Structure formats: structure tokens, C-alpha cells
Amino acid sequence: MKPTDRNANLKYYSIKEVPECYIHGRTDKDREDVPLFWNNSGIEVCTDGTELWIEVESDFSIYESWYAVEINGALVARSMLQPGVSNICLFRNMSGGVVKRVFFYRELQAMGADDDCYMIVKGMYSDGDFSKVPDYEHKIEFIGDSISSGEGTYGADGDMDWIPMYMSSSHNYINMISKKLNADVRIISQGGWGVCCSWDSHRESNIPDIYDYVCGLAHGEHNKSLGADKPLDTSDWQADAVVVNLGTNDDSGIRADSSIDVQVFEASVYDFLKKIRGYYPKAHILWVYGMLGYGITANISRAVTKYMDENNDSNVAYLTLPNTLEDEYGSRMHPGLKSHEKAAKMISDYLAGRL
């Protein structure tokens, strides 16, 4: 049953027909629909209607996609998507003539282990008028691992299943920073990966190698058809700041495999900073680390300093984050909500002074 069968006043818009629709995240801008590849990528609108629905297509073989909904900045829903086309009610029976700001976004990180995992926004049903989404003051890109994927931000301390339900954008430090700084944020993250290697020492599992594409982690023919392997184009979205939160998995990988030494890691940090600067010539680049230990702090700091000195680039900095305390863990032995709140405050306070 379509939403219009219950409310004849609802009008359907393809997503490119929605007036003043704001698209978040890296995607293929040439398509009529909007694939959501990364966590926190989504669709934002302002409408004065009494009811609003969104049409989403999804599929998976192993890991189902999850979505979240915010209305006027408050989280009101999160759930998994079933395969096929779904019509999801974002709100109904709200006051007509009153503008509601609605953000529908992907909760789940890109899932490189499931070629069939995808999520596409196709359209909306509304009985109201759309108006412009208020301007954001800043654009900030975040690059990270499971911490930036929000792993552990849902679920009880002690729950250890590696499942999409325990990953999120809605409760992670990046969402909090977005609200504190009124920033449009993008997240490029993958649990278990690093700047040099993965937690289990695989050299191919590094973020810099997949960074140059719309979504280098979304594999398979269908994701390719959605534009995942298109080259990254930042000409229409220039970040004011780029925050890199990598090193936790590198530390584990280096300790587990003596063939990967810290010099290789430091060179990877150096080279990645150079790559980021190529895409964002004016952005302030901030490397942060420390929510799950400080084992590789000195190496990150040394590599950042070397890059700054050799490239005469003073618009770069390093920041050590507060460690996660015993009562601050969430599921999967990852930082929980309290730990993310501490990190969000430290990073946002720092960026507020720079931006």
C-alpha cells in the first residue's frame, strides 16, 4: 500500500524533484536517485506539512543497512531496512503550517564484506510545501575507523556480536560535533582499518588506498553501477576542516606483525596528509588519536611535525583525545556514549578556535 492510499493530500516527488533538498555525503551527483554509501550520508528537508514519507531501496546478503531520523535536531527513530523498496513514515499528524527540519541518514558504515549491501533514496511523499534548509556554518570531513563508524555506541557493555545494530552515526562523536559547530559533516570510516594496516596486520586494509573514490569500500557490480568507483571530486564541496582519527588499528597491527615497523606507519601518515591537502588546499587538517590507548602517539606526532616542516604547511595539527575509562565503554569493548561526548567536546572546542 502506498502512503497516498491513506492520505490523498500526499504528493509524490522523485528525490531530484524535492524542492530545496539538501544532500549529505559523498554520492554520484549525476543520478536521478541518491545512493547513500557512507554513515551519516543522507537527505535533509524542511517542510510545513502534517505528514512526510521517504521511499528507500535497499538490499544485502549479510549485513542489513540501518537508518536514523532526526526532526528538528532530535533523534526520533532508527531501524534496519528490509530488502526491496520501502516507504518509511518520517512523521505524521504534526501541526500543519509549522516548518519541520527532517534529516534521514544512513547509520551503517560502508560494508566492504557484503557486495550486495546498498541503500538508495528514491523519493518523498508530502502534503506540505518545502523550504530551504538553513545554511551550515562549516563543512568538516572526518576520516577514521570503527570509532568514527560509531561501533559500540549502541548495545550493552559486554555485547560482542559484530553486527550493524551496534554501529551508528546518531550517537557518535561526529554527530555531536556537527550539532555543536553547525557543520555539514562527511564520514569516511571503516572498522578495523588504519592508515597503514588493519588491526590484524593486513596492509591492504588501509583508508588512503580507497580514499580517492566516491566509495572505494562498496564493491560488486551493483555498487559500481551506483557510482561507488567514480573518482572523488571535491570541487563543489571544499572542507573547512578535515579530522583524521586513525592509528588505533595500526598500533595493534604493528605489534602483531614485526615486518610492519613504525617507520612504515609514519611514512603512511605523512603521505596521507599530503593526499588530503591535494583535495582540500585551504582546510585545517587535524589528526586526533587516543580514545582506545596511546601506544602510537609519539609516532603520529613525529610524522605530522615532519610533514608540516618539509611542506611548509602550518595549517595542520595533532590532538590527543581522552582515553575511554572503565565505566565509559559501550558494546564490543568500544567507546560508549560518555567517551564520545568527551571526544566531541575536545575536538569541537579546538575547531571552534580555528574556524
Coordinates of C-alpha atoms in Angstrom, one line a residue, residues 37-342:
F37 CA 27.3 4.9 0.7
W38 CA 28.8 6.2 4.0
N39 CA 27.4 6.6 7.5
N40 CA 25.8 10.0 8.1
S41 CA 25.1 10.4 4.3
G42 CA 21.5 11.3 3.8
I43 CA 18.7 13.7 2.8
E44 CA 17.6 16.8 4.7
V45 CA 14.5 18.8 4.0
C46 CA 12.3 21.5 5.7
T47 CA 8.6 21.1 5.2
D48 CA 5.4 22.6 6.8
G49 CA 3.2 19.6 6.0
T50 CA 1.4 17.3 8.5
E51 CA 2.9 14.1 7.1
L52 CA 6.2 13.1 5.4
W53 CA 7.3 9.8 3.9
I54 CA 10.5 8.7 2.2
E55 CA 10.9 6.0 -0.4
V56 CA 14.1 3.9 0.0
E57 CA 15.5 0.9 -1.8
S58 CA 17.9 -1.5 -0.1
D59 CA 19.4 -4.9 -0.3
F60 CA 22.0 -7.1 1.4
S61 CA 23.3 -10.6 1.7
I62 CA 24.9 -10.5 5.2
Y63 CA 24.7 -7.0 6.7
E64 CA 21.5 -5.1 6.5
S65 CA 21.5 -1.3 6.3
W66 CA 20.3 0.8 9.2
Y67 CA 18.9 4.3 9.0
A68 CA 18.2 7.1 11.5
V69 CA 15.7 10.0 11.5
E70 CA 16.1 13.4 13.2
I71 CA 13.4 16.0 13.4
N72 CA 14.5 19.5 14.5
G73 CA 17.8 18.1 15.5
A74 CA 16.4 15.4 17.8
L75 CA 16.7 11.6 17.1
V76 CA 13.2 10.2 16.8
A77 CA 13.9 6.8 15.0
R78 CA 16.4 4.3 13.9
S79 CA 15.8 0.9 12.4
M80 CA 17.1 -1.7 9.9
L81 CA 15.9 -1.8 6.3
Q82 CA 14.5 -4.9 4.6
P83 CA 15.4 -5.8 1.0
G84 CA 13.4 -4.1 -1.7
V85 CA 11.6 -0.7 -1.8
S86 CA 10.3 0.6 1.5
N87 CA 8.0 3.6 2.2
I88 CA 9.0 4.9 5.6
C89 CA 6.9 7.4 7.5
L90 CA 9.2 10.1 8.9
F91 CA 6.3 11.9 10.7
R92 CA 2.5 12.2 10.6
N93 CA -0.2 14.2 12.4
M94 CA 2.2 17.1 13.1
S95 CA 0.9 20.7 13.0
G96 CA 0.4 22.0 9.5
G97 CA 2.0 25.3 8.6
V98 CA 4.8 24.8 11.1
V99 CA 8.2 24.1 9.5
K100 CA 9.9 20.8 10.5
R101 CA 13.6 20.2 9.7
V102 CA 14.0 16.5 8.9
F103 CA 17.2 14.6 8.4
F104 CA 17.1 11.0 7.1
Y105 CA 20.5 9.3 7.1
R106 CA 22.4 6.1 6.9
E107 CA 23.6 4.8 10.2
L108 CA 25.8 2.0 8.9
Q109 CA 29.4 2.3 7.6
A110 CA 30.1 1.2 4.1
M111 CA 30.2 -2.7 4.2
G112 CA 33.1 -3.9 2.1
A113 CA 32.4 -7.5 3.2
D114 CA 28.9 -7.5 1.6
D115 CA 28.8 -6.7 -2.2
D116 CA 25.0 -6.7 -2.1
C117 CA 24.7 -4.1 0.7
Y118 CA 23.3 -0.8 -0.7
M119 CA 20.9 1.9 0.2
I120 CA 19.2 4.4 -2.2
V121 CA 16.8 7.3 -1.6
K122 CA 14.3 7.5 -4.4
G123 CA 11.6 9.9 -3.4
M124 CA 9.3 11.5 -0.9
Y125 CA 5.6 11.9 -0.2
S126 CA 4.5 15.2 1.4
D127 CA 1.3 17.2 2.0
G128 CA 3.1 20.4 2.6
D129 CA 5.5 22.9 1.0
F130 CA 9.2 22.6 1.1
S131 CA 11.5 25.5 2.1
K132 CA 15.3 26.0 2.2
V133 CA 17.4 24.1 4.7
P134 CA 19.2 26.7 6.8
D135 CA 22.8 27.2 5.8
Y136 CA 25.6 25.3 7.7
E137 CA 28.4 27.4 9.0
H138 CA 31.1 24.9 8.3
K139 CA 32.0 21.8 6.2
I140 CA 34.1 19.1 8.0
E141 CA 35.2 15.8 6.8
F142 CA 36.1 13.0 9.3
I143 CA 38.3 10.1 8.4
G144 CA 38.5 7.1 10.8
D145 CA 38.0 3.6 11.8
S146 CA 35.4 1.8 14.0
I147 CA 35.3 4.7 16.4
S148 CA 34.2 7.1 13.6
S149 CA 31.8 4.4 12.4
G150 CA 30.1 4.6 15.9
E151 CA 30.8 0.9 16.7
G152 CA 29.8 0.3 20.3
T153 CA 27.6 3.3 20.7
Y154 CA 24.5 1.1 20.9
G155 CA 24.3 -2.1 22.9
A156 CA 25.2 -3.1 26.4
D157 CA 28.7 -3.3 27.8
G158 CA 29.7 -6.9 27.2
D159 CA 27.7 -7.4 24.0
M160 CA 30.3 -8.6 21.4
D161 CA 28.4 -9.5 18.2
W162 CA 29.8 -7.7 15.2
I163 CA 26.5 -6.6 13.7
P164 CA 25.1 -3.4 12.1
M165 CA 22.8 -2.8 15.0
Y166 CA 25.8 -1.7 17.2
M167 CA 27.2 0.8 14.6
S168 CA 25.8 4.3 14.3
S169 CA 26.1 7.9 13.2
S170 CA 23.4 9.1 15.6
H171 CA 25.4 8.5 18.8
N172 CA 29.0 9.1 17.7
Y173 CA 31.2 12.0 18.4
I174 CA 30.9 13.3 14.8
N175 CA 27.2 13.8 15.1
M176 CA 27.8 15.7 18.3
I177 CA 30.4 17.9 16.8
S178 CA 28.1 18.6 13.8
K179 CA 25.5 20.0 16.2
K180 CA 27.9 21.9 18.3
L181 CA 29.5 23.7 15.3
N182 CA 26.5 23.7 13.0
A183 CA 28.6 21.8 10.5
D184 CA 27.8 19.7 7.4
V185 CA 29.9 16.6 8.1
R186 CA 31.1 13.8 6.0
I187 CA 32.5 10.5 7.3
I188 CA 34.9 8.2 5.6
S189 CA 35.4 5.3 8.0
Q190 CA 35.8 1.5 8.3
G191 CA 36.0 -0.6 11.4
G192 CA 39.3 -2.4 11.8
W193 CA 41.2 -0.3 9.2
G194 CA 44.1 2.1 9.7
V195 CA 46.3 4.5 7.8
C196 CA 48.9 1.8 7.2
C197 CA 47.3 -1.6 8.1
S198 CA 44.4 -3.3 9.8
W199 CA 44.2 -4.4 13.4
D200 CA 45.2 -7.9 12.2
S201 CA 48.2 -6.6 10.2
H202 CA 46.7 -6.7 6.6
R203 CA 48.5 -4.0 4.7
E204 CA 45.8 -3.7 2.0
S205 CA 43.2 -2.7 4.6
N206 CA 44.1 1.0 4.8
I207 CA 42.0 4.1 4.3
P208 CA 44.3 6.0 2.0
D209 CA 44.1 3.4 -0.8
I210 CA 40.3 3.7 -1.1
Y211 CA 40.0 7.5 -0.3
D212 CA 40.2 8.6 -4.0
Y213 CA 36.8 7.2 -4.9
V214 CA 33.2 8.1 -4.1
C215 CA 33.1 4.9 -2.0
G216 CA 36.1 2.6 -2.6
L217 CA 34.7 0.2 0.0
A218 CA 31.5 -0.6 -1.8
H219 CA 32.2 -3.5 -4.1
G220 CA 30.3 -5.5 -6.6
E221 CA 28.6 -4.7 -9.9
H222 CA 25.6 -3.1 -8.4
N223 CA 27.5 -0.7 -6.3
K224 CA 29.7 0.1 -9.3
S225 CA 26.5 0.9 -11.2
L226 CA 25.6 3.3 -8.4
G227 CA 28.8 5.2 -8.9
A228 CA 30.8 3.9 -6.0
D229 CA 34.0 3.6 -8.0
K230 CA 33.8 7.1 -9.6
P231 CA 36.9 9.3 -8.9
L232 CA 36.5 11.7 -5.9
D233 CA 35.6 15.2 -7.0
T234 CA 35.8 17.8 -4.2
S235 CA 35.3 20.9 -6.4
D236 CA 31.7 21.5 -5.1
W237 CA 32.4 20.6 -1.5
Q238 CA 35.5 22.1 0.0
A239 CA 36.0 21.2 3.6
D240 CA 36.9 23.9 6.1
A241 CA 38.5 21.2 8.3
V242 CA 39.5 17.6 7.9
V243 CA 39.7 15.5 11.1
V244 CA 41.6 12.2 10.9
N245 CA 41.1 9.7 13.7
L246 CA 43.4 6.8 12.7
G247 CA 46.1 4.9 14.4
T248 CA 44.3 2.6 16.8
N249 CA 44.3 -0.4 14.4
D250 CA 47.8 0.4 13.1
D251 CA 49.1 0.1 16.7
S252 CA 47.5 -3.4 17.0
G253 CA 48.7 -4.5 13.6
I254 CA 52.3 -3.3 14.1
R255 CA 52.5 -5.1 17.5
A256 CA 51.1 -8.3 15.9
D257 CA 53.5 -8.3 12.9
S258 CA 57.1 -7.4 13.3
S259 CA 57.5 -7.0 9.5
I260 CA 55.5 -3.7 9.8
D261 CA 57.6 -1.2 11.6
V262 CA 56.8 2.2 12.9
Q263 CA 58.8 3.9 10.1
V264 CA 56.3 2.4 7.6
F265 CA 53.5 3.8 9.7
E266 CA 55.0 7.3 10.0
A267 CA 55.5 7.4 6.2
S268 CA 51.8 6.4 5.7
V269 CA 50.7 9.3 8.0
Y270 CA 53.0 11.7 6.1
D271 CA 51.7 10.6 2.6
F272 CA 48.1 10.7 3.7
L273 CA 48.4 14.2 4.9
K274 CA 49.9 15.1 1.5
K275 CA 47.0 13.4 -0.3
I276 CA 44.3 15.2 1.8
R277 CA 46.0 18.6 1.2
G278 CA 45.8 17.9 -2.5
Y279 CA 42.0 17.7 -2.3
Y280 CA 41.5 20.5 0.3
P281 CA 44.1 23.2 -0.2
K282 CA 42.7 25.5 2.4
A283 CA 41.3 23.2 5.0
H284 CA 42.7 22.9 8.5
I285 CA 43.8 19.3 9.0
L286 CA 43.6 17.9 12.5
W287 CA 44.9 14.4 13.3
V288 CA 43.4 13.1 16.6
Y289 CA 44.1 9.8 18.5
G290 CA 43.7 8.3 21.9
M291 CA 40.2 7.0 22.7
L292 CA 41.5 3.4 22.9
G293 CA 45.0 3.9 24.2
Y294 CA 48.1 5.9 23.4
G295 CA 50.5 3.3 22.1
I296 CA 51.5 5.1 18.9
T297 CA 51.1 8.7 20.0
A298 CA 54.7 9.7 19.5
N299 CA 54.9 8.3 16.0
I300 CA 51.8 10.2 14.9
S301 CA 53.1 13.4 16.4
R302 CA 56.5 12.9 14.8
A303 CA 55.0 12.2 11.3
V304 CA 52.7 15.2 11.5
T305 CA 55.6 17.5 12.5
K306 CA 57.8 16.2 9.7
Y307 CA 55.0 16.8 7.1
M308 CA 54.5 20.3 8.4
D309 CA 58.2 21.2 8.3
E310 CA 59.0 19.6 4.9
N311 CA 55.9 21.0 3.2
N312 CA 55.9 24.4 4.9
D313 CA 52.3 23.7 5.9
S314 CA 51.3 25.3 9.2
N315 CA 47.6 24.6 8.8
V316 CA 47.9 21.1 10.4
A317 CA 47.8 20.0 14.0
Y318 CA 47.8 16.9 16.2
L319 CA 45.5 16.4 19.2
T320 CA 45.5 13.7 21.8
L321 CA 42.0 12.6 22.9
P322 CA 40.8 11.5 26.3
N323 CA 41.1 7.7 26.8
T324 CA 38.0 5.7 27.4
L325 CA 37.6 4.9 31.1
E326 CA 36.3 1.7 32.6
D327 CA 32.7 2.9 33.0
E328 CA 32.6 4.6 29.6
Y329 CA 32.6 1.5 27.3
G330 CA 29.7 0.5 25.1
S331 CA 29.3 -2.8 23.3
R332 CA 32.2 -4.6 21.6
M333 CA 34.7 -3.1 24.0
H334 CA 34.5 0.2 22.1
P335 CA 34.0 3.7 23.4
G336 CA 30.4 4.3 24.6
L337 CA 28.3 7.4 24.7
K338 CA 30.2 9.1 27.5
S339 CA 33.6 8.6 25.8
H340 CA 32.2 10.0 22.5
E341 CA 30.9 13.0 24.4
K342 CA 34.3 13.8 25.9

